mmCIF file of N, CA and C in Angstrom:
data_model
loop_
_atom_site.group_PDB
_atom_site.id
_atom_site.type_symbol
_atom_site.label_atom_id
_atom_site.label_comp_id
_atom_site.label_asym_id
_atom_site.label_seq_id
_atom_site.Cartn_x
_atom_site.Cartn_y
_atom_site.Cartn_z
ATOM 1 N N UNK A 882 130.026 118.680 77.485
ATOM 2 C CA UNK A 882 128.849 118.384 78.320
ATOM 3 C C UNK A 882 128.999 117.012 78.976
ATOM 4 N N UNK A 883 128.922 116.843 80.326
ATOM 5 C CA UNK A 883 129.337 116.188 81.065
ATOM 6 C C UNK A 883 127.541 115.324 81.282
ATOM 7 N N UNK A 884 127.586 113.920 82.085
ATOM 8 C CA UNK A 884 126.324 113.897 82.361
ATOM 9 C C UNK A 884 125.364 114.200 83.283
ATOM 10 N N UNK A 885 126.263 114.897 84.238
ATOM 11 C CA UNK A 885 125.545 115.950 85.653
ATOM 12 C C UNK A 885 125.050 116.850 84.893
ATOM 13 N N UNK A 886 125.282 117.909 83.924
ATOM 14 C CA UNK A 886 124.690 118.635 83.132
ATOM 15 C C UNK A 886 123.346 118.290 82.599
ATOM 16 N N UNK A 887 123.586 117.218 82.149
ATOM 17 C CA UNK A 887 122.213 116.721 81.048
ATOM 18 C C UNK A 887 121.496 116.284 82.218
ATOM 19 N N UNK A 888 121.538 116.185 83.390
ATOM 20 C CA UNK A 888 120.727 115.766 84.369
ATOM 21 C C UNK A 888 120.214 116.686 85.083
ATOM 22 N N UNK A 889 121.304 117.991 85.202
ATOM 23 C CA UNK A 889 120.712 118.969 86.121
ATOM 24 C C UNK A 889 119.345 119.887 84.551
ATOM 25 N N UNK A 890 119.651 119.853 83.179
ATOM 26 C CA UNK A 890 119.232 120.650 82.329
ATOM 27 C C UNK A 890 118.030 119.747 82.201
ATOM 28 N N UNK A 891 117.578 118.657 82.281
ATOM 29 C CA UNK A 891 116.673 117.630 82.113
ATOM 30 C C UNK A 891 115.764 117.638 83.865
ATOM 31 N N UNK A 892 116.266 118.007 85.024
ATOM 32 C CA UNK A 892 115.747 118.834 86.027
ATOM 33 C C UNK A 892 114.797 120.071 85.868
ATOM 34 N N UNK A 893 115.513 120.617 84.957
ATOM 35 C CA UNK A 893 114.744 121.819 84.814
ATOM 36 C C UNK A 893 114.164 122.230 84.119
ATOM 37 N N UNK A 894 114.025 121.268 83.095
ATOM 38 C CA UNK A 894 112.800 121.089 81.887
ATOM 39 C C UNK A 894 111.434 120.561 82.031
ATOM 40 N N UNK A 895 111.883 119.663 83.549
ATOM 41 C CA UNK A 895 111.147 118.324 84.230
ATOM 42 C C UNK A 895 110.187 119.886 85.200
ATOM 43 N N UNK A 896 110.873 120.776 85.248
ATOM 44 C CA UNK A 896 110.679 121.598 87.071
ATOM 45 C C UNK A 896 109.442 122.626 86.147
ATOM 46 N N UNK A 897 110.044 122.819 85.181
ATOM 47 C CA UNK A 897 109.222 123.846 84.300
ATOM 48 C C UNK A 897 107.511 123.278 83.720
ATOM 49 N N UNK A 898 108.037 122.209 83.212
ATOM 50 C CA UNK A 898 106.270 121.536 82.641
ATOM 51 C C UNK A 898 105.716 121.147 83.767
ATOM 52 N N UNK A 899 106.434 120.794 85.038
ATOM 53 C CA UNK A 899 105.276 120.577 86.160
ATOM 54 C C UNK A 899 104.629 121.764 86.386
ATOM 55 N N UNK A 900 105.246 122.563 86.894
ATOM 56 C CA UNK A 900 104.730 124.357 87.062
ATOM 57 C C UNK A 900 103.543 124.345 86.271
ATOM 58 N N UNK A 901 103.641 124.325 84.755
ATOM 59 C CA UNK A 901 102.620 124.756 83.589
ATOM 60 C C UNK A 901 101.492 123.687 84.002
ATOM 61 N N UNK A 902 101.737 122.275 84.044
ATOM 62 C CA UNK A 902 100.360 121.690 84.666
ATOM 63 C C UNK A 902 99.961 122.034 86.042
ATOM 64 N N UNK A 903 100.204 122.054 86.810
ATOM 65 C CA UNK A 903 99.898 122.831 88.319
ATOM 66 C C UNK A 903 98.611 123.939 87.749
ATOM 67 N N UNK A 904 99.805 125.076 87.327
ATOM 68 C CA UNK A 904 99.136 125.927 86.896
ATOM 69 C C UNK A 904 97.559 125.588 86.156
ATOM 70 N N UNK A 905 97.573 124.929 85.172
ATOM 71 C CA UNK A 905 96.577 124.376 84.234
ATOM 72 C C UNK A 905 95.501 123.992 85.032
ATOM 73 N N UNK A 906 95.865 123.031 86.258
ATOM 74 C CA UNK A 906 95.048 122.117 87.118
ATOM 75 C C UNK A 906 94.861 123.415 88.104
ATOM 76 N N UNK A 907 95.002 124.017 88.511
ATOM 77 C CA UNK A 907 94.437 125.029 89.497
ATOM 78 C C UNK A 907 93.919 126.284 88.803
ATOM 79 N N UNK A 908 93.883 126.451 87.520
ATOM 80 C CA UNK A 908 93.269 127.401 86.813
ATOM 81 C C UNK A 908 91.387 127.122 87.109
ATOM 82 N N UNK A 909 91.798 125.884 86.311
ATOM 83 C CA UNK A 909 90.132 125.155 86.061
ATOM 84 C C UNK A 909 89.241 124.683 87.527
ATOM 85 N N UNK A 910 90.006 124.582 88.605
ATOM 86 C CA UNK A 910 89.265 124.414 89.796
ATOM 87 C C UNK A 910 88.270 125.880 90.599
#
């Protein structure tokens, strides 16, 4: 594991919990 990896996998951990708050915050409106 290189550190472009841990950056692109840390991207998409980052891409995923935004989604779930979005979601959260436009549920309740």
């Amino acid at each position: 594991m290189n550190a472009n990896d841990l950056i692109v996998l840390n991207f998409e951990e980052v891409r995923r919990r935004s989604i779930k708050v979005w979601e959260a915050i436009l549920n309740k409106c």
